[in-house]
Short mmCIF file of C-alpha atoms and ligand atoms in Angstrom, two decimals:
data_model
loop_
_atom_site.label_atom_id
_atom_site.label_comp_id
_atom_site.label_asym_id
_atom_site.label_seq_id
_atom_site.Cartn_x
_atom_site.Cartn_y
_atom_site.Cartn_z
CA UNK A 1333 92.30 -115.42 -7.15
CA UNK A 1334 92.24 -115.15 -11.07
CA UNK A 1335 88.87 -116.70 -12.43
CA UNK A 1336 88.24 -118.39 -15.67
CA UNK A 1337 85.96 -116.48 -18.09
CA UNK A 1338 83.75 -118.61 -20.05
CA UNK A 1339 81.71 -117.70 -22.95
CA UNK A 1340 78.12 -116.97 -21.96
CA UNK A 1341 76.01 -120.27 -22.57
CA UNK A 1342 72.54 -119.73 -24.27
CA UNK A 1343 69.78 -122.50 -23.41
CA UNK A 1344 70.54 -125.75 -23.83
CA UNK A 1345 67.85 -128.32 -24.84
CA UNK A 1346 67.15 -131.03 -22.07
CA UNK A 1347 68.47 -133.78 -25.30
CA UNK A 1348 71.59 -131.99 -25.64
CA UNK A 1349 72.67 -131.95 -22.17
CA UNK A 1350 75.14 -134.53 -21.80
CA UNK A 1351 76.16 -136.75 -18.74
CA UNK A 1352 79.12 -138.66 -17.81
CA UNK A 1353 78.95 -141.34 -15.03
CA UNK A 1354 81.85 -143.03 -13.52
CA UNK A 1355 82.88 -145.62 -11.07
CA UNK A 1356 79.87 -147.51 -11.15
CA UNK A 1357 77.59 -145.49 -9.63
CA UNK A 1358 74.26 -146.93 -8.72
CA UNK A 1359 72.09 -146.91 -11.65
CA UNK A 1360 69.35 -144.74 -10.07
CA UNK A 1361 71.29 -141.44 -10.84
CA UNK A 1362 71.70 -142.26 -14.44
CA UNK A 1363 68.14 -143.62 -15.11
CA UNK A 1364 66.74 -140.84 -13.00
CA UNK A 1365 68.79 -138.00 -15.56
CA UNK A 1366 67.58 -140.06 -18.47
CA UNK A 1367 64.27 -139.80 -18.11
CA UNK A 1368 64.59 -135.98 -17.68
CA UNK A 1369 65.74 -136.39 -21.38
CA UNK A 1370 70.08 -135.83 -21.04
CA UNK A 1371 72.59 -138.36 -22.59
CA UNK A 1372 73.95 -139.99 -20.17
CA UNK A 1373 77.05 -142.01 -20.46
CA UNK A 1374 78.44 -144.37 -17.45
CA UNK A 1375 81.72 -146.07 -17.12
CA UNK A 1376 81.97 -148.53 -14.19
CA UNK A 1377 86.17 -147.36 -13.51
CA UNK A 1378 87.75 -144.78 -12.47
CA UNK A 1379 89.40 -142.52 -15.01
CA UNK A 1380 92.73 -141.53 -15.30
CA UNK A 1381 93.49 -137.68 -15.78
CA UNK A 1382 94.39 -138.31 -19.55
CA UNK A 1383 91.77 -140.16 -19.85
CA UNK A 1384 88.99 -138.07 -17.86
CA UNK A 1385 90.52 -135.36 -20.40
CA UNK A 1386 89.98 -136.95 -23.62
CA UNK A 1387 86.16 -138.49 -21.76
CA UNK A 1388 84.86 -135.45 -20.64
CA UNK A 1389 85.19 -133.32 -23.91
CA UNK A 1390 81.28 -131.92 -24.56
CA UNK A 1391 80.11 -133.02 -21.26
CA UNK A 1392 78.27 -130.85 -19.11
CA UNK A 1393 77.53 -132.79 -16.61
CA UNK A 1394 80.39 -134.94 -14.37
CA UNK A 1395 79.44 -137.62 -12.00
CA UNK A 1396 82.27 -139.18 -10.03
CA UNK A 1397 83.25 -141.25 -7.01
CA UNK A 1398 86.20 -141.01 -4.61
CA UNK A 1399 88.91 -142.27 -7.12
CA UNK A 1400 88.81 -139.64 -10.06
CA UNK A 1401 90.99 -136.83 -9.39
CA UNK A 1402 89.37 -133.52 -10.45
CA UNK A 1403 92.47 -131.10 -11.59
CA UNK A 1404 93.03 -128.20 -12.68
CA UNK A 1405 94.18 -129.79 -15.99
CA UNK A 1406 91.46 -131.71 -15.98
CA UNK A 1407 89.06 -128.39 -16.07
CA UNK A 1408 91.32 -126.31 -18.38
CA UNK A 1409 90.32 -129.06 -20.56
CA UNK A 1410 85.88 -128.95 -19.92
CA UNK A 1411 85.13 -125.86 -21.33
CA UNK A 1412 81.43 -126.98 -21.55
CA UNK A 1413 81.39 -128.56 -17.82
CA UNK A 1414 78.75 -127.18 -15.71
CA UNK A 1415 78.60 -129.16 -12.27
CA UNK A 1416 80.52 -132.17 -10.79
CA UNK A 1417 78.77 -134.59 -8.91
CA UNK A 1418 80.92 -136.71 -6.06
CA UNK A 1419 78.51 -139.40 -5.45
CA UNK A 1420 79.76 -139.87 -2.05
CA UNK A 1421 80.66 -137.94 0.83
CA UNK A 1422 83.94 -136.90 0.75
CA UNK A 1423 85.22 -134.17 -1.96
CA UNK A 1424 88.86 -134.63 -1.47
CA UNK A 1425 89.66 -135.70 -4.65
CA UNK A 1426 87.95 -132.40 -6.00
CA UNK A 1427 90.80 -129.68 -6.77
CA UNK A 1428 87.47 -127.37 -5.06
CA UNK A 1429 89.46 -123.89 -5.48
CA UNK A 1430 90.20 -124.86 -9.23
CA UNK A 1431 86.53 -125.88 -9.77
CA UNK A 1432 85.59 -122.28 -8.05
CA UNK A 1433 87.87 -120.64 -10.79
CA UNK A 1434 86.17 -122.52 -13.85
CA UNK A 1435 82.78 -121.23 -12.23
CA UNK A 1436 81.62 -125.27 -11.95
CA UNK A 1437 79.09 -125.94 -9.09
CA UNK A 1438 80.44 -129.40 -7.35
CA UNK A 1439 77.88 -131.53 -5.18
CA UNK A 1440 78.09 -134.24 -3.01
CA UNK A 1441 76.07 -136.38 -0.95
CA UNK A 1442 76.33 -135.32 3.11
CA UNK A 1443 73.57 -137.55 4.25
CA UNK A 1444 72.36 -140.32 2.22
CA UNK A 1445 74.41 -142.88 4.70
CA UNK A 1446 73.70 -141.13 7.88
CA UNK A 1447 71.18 -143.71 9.33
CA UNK A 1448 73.55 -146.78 7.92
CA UNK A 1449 75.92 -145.75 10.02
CA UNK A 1450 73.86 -145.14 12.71
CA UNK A 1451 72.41 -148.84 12.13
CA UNK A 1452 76.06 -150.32 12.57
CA UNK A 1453 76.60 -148.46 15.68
CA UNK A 1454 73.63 -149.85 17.44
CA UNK A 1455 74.22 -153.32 16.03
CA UNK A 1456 77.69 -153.08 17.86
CA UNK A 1457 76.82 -151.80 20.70
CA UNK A 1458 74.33 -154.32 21.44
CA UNK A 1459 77.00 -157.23 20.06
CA UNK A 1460 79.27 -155.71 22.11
CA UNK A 1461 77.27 -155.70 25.19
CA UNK A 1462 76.27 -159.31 24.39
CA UNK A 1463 79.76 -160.42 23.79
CA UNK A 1464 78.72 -161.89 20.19
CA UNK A 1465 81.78 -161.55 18.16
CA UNK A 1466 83.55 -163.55 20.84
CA UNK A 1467 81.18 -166.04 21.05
CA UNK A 1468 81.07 -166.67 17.61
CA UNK A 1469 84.03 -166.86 17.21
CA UNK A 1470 84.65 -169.74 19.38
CA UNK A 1471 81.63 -171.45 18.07
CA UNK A 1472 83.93 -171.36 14.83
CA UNK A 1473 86.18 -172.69 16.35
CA UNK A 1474 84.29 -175.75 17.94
CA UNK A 1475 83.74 -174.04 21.68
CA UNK A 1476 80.33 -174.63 23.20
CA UNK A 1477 80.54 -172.01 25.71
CA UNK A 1478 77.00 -171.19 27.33
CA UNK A 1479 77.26 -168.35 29.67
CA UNK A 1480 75.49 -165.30 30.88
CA UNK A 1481 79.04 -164.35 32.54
CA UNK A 1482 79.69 -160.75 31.27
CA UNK A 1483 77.11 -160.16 29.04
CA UNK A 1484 74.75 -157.24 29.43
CA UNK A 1485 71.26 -156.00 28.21
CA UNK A 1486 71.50 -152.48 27.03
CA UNK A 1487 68.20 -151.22 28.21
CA UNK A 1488 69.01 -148.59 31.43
CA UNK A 1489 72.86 -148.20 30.40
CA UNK A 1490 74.02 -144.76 29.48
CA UNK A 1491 75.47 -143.62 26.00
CA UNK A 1492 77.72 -140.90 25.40
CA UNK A 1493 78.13 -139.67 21.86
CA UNK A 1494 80.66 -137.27 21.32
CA UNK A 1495 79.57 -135.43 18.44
CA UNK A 1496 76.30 -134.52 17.80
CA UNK A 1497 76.15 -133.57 14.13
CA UNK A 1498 74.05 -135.92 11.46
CA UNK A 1499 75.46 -139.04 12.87
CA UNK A 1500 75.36 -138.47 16.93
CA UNK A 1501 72.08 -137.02 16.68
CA UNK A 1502 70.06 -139.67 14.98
CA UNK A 1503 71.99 -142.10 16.84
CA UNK A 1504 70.45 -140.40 19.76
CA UNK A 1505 67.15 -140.62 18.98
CA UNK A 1506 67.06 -144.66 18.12
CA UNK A 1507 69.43 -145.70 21.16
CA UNK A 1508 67.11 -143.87 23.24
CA UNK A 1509 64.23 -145.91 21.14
CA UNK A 1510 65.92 -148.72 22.87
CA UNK A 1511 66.12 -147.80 26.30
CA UNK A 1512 69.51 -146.21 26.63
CA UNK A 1513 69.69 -143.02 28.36
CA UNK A 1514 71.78 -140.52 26.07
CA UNK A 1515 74.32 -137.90 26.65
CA UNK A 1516 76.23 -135.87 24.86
CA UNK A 1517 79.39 -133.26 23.85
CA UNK A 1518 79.84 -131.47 21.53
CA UNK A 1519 81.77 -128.55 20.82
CA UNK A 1520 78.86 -126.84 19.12
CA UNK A 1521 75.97 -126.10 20.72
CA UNK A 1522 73.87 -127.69 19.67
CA UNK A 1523 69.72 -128.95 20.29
CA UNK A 1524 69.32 -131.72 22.87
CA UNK A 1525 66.92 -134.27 20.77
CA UNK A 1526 64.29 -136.52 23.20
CA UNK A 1527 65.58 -137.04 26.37
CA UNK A 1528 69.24 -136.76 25.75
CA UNK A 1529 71.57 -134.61 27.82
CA UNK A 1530 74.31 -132.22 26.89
CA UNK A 1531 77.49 -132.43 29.18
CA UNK A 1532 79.75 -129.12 29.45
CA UNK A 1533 82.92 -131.24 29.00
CA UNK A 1534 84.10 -134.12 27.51
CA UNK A 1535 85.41 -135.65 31.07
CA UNK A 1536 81.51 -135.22 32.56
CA UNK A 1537 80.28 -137.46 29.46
CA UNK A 1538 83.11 -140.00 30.11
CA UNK A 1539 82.27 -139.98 33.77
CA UNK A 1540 78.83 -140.78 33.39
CA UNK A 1541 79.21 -142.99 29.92
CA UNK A 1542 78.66 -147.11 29.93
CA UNK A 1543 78.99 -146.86 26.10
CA UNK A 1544 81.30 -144.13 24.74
CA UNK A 1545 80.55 -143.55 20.39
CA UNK A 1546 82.96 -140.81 18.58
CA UNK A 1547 81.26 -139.33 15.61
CA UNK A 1548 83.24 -135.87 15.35
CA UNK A 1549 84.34 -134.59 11.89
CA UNK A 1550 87.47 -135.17 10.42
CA UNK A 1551 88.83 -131.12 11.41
CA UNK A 1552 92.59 -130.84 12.19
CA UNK A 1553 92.25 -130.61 16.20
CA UNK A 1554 90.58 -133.86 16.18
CA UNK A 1555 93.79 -135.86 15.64
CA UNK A 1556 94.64 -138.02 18.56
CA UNK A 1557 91.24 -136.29 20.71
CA UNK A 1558 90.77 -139.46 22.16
CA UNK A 1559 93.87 -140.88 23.89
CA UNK A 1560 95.40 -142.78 26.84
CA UNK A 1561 93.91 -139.77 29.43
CA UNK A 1562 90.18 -139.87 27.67
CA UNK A 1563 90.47 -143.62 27.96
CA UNK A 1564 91.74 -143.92 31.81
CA UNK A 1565 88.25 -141.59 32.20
CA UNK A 1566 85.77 -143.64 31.50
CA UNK A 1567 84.17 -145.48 33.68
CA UNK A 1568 85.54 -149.32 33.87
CA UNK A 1569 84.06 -152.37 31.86
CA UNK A 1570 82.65 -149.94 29.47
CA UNK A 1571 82.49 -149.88 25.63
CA UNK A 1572 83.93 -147.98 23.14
CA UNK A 1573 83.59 -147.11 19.58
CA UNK A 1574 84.41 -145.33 16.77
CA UNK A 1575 82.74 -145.06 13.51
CA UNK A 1576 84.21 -141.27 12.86
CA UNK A 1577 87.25 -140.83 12.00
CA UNK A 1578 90.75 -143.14 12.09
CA UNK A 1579 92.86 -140.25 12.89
CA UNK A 1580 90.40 -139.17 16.56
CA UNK A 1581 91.95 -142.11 18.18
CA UNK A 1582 94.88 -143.81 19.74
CA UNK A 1583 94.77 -147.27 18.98
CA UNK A 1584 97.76 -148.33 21.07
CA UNK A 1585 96.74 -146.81 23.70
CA UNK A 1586 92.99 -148.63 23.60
CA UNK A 1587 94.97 -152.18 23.11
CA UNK A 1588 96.52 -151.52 26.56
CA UNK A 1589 93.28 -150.54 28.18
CA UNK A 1590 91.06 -153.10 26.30
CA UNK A 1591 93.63 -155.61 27.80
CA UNK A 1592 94.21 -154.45 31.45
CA UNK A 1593 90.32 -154.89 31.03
CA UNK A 1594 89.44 -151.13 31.59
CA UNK A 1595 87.92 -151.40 28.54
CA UNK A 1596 85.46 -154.31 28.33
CA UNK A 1597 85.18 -154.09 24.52
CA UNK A 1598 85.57 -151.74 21.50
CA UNK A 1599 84.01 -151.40 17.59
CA UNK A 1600 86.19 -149.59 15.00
CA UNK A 1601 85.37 -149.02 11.55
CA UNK A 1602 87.86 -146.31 10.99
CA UNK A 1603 91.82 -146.68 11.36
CA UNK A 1604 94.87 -143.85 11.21
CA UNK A 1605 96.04 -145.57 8.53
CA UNK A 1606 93.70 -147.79 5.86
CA UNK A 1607 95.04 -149.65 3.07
CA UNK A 1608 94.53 -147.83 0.14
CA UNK A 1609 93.21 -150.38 -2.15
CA UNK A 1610 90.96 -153.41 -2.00
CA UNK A 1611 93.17 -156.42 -1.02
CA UNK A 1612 95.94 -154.72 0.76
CA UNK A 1613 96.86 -155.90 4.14
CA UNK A 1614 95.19 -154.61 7.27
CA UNK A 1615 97.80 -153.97 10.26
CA UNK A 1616 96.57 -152.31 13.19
CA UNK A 1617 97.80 -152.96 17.33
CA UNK A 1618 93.50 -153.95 17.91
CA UNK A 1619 93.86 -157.30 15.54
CA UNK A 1620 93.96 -160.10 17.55
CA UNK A 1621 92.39 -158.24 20.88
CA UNK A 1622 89.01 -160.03 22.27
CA UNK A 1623 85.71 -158.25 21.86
CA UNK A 1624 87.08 -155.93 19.16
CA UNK A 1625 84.98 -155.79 16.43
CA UNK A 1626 87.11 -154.53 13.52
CA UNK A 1627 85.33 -153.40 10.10
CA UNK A 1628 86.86 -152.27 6.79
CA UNK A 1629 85.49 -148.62 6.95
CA UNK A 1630 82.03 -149.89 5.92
CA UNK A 1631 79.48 -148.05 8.32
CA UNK A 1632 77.98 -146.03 5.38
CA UNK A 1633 78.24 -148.91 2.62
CA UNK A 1634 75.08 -150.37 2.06
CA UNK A 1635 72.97 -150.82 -0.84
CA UNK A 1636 70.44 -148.32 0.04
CA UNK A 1637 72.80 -145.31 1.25
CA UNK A 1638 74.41 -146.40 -2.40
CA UNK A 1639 70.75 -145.52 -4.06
CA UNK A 1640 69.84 -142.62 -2.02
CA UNK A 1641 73.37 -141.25 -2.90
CA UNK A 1642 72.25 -142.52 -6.53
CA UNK A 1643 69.28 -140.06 -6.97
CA UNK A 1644 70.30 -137.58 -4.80
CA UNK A 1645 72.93 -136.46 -6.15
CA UNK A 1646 71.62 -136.74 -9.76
CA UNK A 1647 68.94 -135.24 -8.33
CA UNK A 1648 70.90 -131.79 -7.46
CA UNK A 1649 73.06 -131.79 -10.68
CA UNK A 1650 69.85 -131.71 -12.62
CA UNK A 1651 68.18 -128.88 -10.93
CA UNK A 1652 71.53 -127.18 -11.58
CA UNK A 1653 71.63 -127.77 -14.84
CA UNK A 1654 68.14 -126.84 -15.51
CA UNK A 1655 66.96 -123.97 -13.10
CA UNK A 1656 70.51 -122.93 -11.31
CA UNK A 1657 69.89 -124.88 -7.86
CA UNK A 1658 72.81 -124.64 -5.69
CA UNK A 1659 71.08 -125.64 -3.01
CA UNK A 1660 73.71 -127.96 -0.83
CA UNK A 1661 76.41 -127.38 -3.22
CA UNK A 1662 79.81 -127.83 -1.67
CA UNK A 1663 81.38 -124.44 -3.07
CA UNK A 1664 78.72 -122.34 -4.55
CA UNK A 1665 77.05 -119.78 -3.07
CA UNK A 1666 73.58 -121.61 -1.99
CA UNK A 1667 70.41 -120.52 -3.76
CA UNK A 1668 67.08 -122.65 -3.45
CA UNK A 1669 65.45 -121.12 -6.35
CA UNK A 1670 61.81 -122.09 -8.11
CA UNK A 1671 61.98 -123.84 -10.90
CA UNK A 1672 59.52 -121.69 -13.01
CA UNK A 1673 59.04 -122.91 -16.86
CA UNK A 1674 57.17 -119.52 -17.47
CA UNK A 1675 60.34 -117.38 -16.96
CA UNK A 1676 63.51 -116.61 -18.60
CA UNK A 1677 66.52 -117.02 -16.03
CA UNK A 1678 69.90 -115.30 -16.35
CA UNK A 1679 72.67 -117.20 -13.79
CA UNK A 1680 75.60 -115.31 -13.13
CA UNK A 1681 78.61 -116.60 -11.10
CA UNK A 1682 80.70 -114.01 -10.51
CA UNK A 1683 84.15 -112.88 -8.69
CA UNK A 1684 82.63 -111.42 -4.81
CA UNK A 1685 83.27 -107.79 -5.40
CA UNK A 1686 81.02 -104.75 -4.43
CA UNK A 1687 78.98 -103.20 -7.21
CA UNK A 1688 78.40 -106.35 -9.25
CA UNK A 1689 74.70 -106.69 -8.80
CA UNK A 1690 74.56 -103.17 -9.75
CA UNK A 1691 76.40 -103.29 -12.91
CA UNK A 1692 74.41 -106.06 -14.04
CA UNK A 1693 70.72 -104.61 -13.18
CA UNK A 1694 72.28 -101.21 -15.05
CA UNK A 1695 72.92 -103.48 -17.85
CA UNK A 1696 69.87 -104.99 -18.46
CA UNK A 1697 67.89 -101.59 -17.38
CA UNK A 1698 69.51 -100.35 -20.22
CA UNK A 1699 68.34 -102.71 -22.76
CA UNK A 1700 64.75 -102.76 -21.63
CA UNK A 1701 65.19 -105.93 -19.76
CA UNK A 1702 62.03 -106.16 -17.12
CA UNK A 1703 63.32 -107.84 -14.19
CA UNK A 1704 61.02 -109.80 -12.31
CA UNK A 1705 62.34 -111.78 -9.65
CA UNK A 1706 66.26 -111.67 -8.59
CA UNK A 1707 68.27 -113.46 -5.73
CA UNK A 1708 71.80 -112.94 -4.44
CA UNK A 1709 74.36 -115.11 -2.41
CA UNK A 1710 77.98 -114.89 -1.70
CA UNK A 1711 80.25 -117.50 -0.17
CA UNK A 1712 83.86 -116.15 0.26
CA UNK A 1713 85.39 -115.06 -3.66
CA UNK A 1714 82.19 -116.61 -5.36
CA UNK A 1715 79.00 -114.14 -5.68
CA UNK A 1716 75.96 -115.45 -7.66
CA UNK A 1717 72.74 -113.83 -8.55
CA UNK A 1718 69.72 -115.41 -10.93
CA UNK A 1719 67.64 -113.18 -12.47
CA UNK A 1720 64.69 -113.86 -13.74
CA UNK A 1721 63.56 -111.93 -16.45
CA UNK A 1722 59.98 -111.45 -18.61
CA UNK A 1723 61.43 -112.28 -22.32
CA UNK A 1724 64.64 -114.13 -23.76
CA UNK A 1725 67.53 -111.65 -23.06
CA UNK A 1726 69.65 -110.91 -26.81
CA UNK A 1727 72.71 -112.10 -27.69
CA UNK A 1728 74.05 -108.36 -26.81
CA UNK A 1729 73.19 -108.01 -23.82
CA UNK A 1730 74.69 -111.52 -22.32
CA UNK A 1731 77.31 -110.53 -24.48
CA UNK A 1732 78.04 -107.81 -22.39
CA UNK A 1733 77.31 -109.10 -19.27
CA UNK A 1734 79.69 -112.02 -19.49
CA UNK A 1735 82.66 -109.12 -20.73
CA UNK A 1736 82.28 -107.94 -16.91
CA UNK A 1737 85.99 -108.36 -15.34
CA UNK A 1738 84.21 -109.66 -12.32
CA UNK A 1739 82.16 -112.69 -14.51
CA UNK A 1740 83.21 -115.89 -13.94
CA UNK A 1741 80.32 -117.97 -16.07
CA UNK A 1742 76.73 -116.85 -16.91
CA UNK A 1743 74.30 -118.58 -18.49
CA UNK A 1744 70.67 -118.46 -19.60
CA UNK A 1745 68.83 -121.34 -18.76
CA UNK A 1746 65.08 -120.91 -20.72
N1 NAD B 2875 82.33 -144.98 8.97
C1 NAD B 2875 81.82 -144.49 7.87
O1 NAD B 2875 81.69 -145.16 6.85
C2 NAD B 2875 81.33 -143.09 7.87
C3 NAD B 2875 80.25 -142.72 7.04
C4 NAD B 2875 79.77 -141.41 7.10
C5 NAD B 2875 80.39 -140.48 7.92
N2 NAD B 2875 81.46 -140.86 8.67
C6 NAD B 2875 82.13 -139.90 9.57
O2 NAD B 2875 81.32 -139.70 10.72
C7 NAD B 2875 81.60 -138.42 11.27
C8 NAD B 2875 80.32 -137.71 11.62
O3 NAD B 2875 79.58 -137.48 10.45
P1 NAD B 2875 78.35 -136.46 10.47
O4 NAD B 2875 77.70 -136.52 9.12
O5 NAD B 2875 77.55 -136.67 11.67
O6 NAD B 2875 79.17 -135.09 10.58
P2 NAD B 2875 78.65 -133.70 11.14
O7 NAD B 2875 79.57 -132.70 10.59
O8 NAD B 2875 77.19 -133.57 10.91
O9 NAD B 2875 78.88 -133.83 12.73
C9 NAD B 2875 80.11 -133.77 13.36
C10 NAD B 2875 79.88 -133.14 14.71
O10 NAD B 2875 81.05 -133.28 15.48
C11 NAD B 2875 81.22 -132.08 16.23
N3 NAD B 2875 82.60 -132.01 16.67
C12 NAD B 2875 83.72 -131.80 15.92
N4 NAD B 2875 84.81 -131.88 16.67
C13 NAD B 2875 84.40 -132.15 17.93
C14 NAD B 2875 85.07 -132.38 19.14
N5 NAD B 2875 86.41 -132.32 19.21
N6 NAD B 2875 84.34 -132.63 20.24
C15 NAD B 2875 82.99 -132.67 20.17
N7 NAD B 2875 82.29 -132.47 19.05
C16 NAD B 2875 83.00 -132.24 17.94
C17 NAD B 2875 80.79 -130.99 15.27
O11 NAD B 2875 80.49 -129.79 15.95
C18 NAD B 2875 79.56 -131.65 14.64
O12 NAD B 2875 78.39 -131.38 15.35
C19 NAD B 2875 82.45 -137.68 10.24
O13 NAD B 2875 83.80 -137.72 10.64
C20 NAD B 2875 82.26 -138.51 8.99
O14 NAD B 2875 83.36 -138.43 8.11
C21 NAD B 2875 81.93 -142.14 8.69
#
């Protein structure tokens, strides 16, 4: 891997630092970096890559949603970028190797719609249960149809969540808040929160499930993991949903077994394929099937996961920016460091290769340079150490640190 050497950045002023919002994002992140002092521009589209080139020019800071495509060109053309910010989960659209090899820290936002996802599943499991989007349906359509035939409480029914990361977990806790009992798999092992319990297999959850909820990551062996022979093993008349990901499940095969009736109802808000913009038509084998609930990959979109994604992500670029957090970062090494006013901090990103730490303590050892506090991390080809040091370090000496063949960006940050 060939890294990008950039000339070593002295302090810059909290007014100088500038900031370029796209896509809208909620205004939280951009009033939250003005009042730390930085210029902060915000576009409400997307930006094309000639564009974003021409845009970006003096910007230091890059805030971005899922439709601006981070390239290499793109960052051959930021010399002064320090960090990207995806306000959102997903990082796709990130070129993440080329922003590794420009030595710019990206971020993202893994959590800040974890519990409005969480919300939607209970809501549908509970509509589900109750039968409500069929109901209401025909109440649409002028049918008065009063009947407790086939609709359940939850309370005392049994919930299997396969997948027990951010999602299945606090899922867990409010379903059993409600009076399910919970069980899950995962292929992790992973804590058993309240009263939940953790099956071996995915056939022992299934076997025991009245409501089955996917909420596995999107890795390449969960492709088609829940099929025709996951479906024939659950127990009959119970529910099913997914809220993961589009690609986990079958969907002809759950048309066939919501209409033999195996499956007494199902909640979706993820598809193999989605239509790629706003507008385009929606074909899937579940439209048209009673007690499917069908939503346009909206279990995370609500106003507040918007604002929490807002500051939080503003949040991390600034503590980049100003005291070399990584903390969370998607490709950096992580390093939760004190943000100490007192101190002068030296932040090195460099190529992961033995000696490096040395070579840089020798260096400022012999300058005079009093070292007093240092931290290390690594993650894969990326190595990054801060230093903090007792007086402003001389053009010389980051001069000479930043001529190391293994530096990839440094930077003194006060
Ligand atoms: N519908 C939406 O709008 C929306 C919003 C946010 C997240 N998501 C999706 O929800 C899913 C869960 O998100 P999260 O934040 O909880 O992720 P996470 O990474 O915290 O948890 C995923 C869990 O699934 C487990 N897992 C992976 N493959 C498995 C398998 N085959 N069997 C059993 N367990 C398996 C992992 O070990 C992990 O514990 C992700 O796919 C995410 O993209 C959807």
């Amino acid at each position: 891997m060939s890294f990008d050497v950039h000339e070593p950045l002295t302090t810059i002023d909290d007014q100088d630092v500038k900031v370029l919002l796209l896509e809208n994002i909620h205004a939280d992140g951009a009033d939250f970096l003005r009042n730390k002092g930085y210029q902060v521009e915000t576009r409400s589209a997307a930006l094309t890559e000639d564009e974003l080139i021409e845009a970006i020019k003096g910007v230091h800071l890059l805030g971005i949603r899922s439709t601006t495509y981070i390239t290499e060109k793109v960052l051959e053309n930021a010399p002064d970028l320090l960090a990207i910010g995806a306000f959102c989960i997903g990082t796709n659209q990130i070129d993440l190797a080329a922003t590794k090899r420009h030595g710019v820290a990206v971020f993202n936002a893994p959590y800040s719609n974890t519990r409005s996802v969480v919300e939607l599943a209970i809501a549908e499991i509970i509509s589900l249960a109750r039968r409500l989007h069929e109901k209401s349906t025909a109440m649409h359509h002028g049918v008065w149809n009063k009947s407790a035939a086939g609709s359940h409480e939850v309370r005392g029914r049994t919930l299997g969540i396969v997948g027990y990361g951010n999602i299945g977990s606090q899922l867990s806790v409010i379903a059993e808040a409600l009076g399910l009992s919970v069980v899950f798999y995962d292929i992790d092992d992973k804590l058993a929160l309240g009263n939940a319990k953790k099956c071996a297999t995915i056939d022992e959850l299934l076997a025991v499930s009245d409501v089955v909820s996917l909420h596995v990551d999107g890795r390449p062996g969960n492709a088609g993991l829940f099929g025709d022979e996951q479906m024939r093993a659950m127990k009959p008349r119970s529910l099913f949903l997914n809220l993961s990901r589009g690609i986990a499940v079958d969907t002809a095969a759950l048309r066939q077994h919501l209409e033999s009736g195996h499956i007494a109802g199902a909640a979706l808000d993820v598809f193999p394929v989605e239509p790629k913009a706003q507008g385009d038509p929606f074909e899937s084998e579940l439209r048209g099937v009673p007690n499917v609930i069908l939503t346009p990959h909206v279990g995370g979109s609500t106003e507040e996961a918007q604002q929490d994604i807002g500051r939080f992500v503003a949040s991390k670029l600034r503590a980049y920016a100003k005291a070399g957090t990584t903390n969370l970062s998607v490709t950096f090494p992580e390093l939760n460091l004190p943000s100490d006013p007192a101190r002068h901090r030296l932040a090195h990103v460099h190529h992961n290769a033995p000696g490096v730490l040395a070579t840089i303590n020798t260096i400022l050892g012999d300058h005079g340079v009093n070292i007093e506090g240092q931290q290390l991390a690594t993650r894969g080809e990326l190595g990054y150490v801060v230093t903090d040091v007792s007086a402003e370090v001389g053009a010389d000496v980051l001069k000479e640190l930043a001529a190391l063949p293994e530096t990839v960006r440094l930077r003194q940050l006060s």
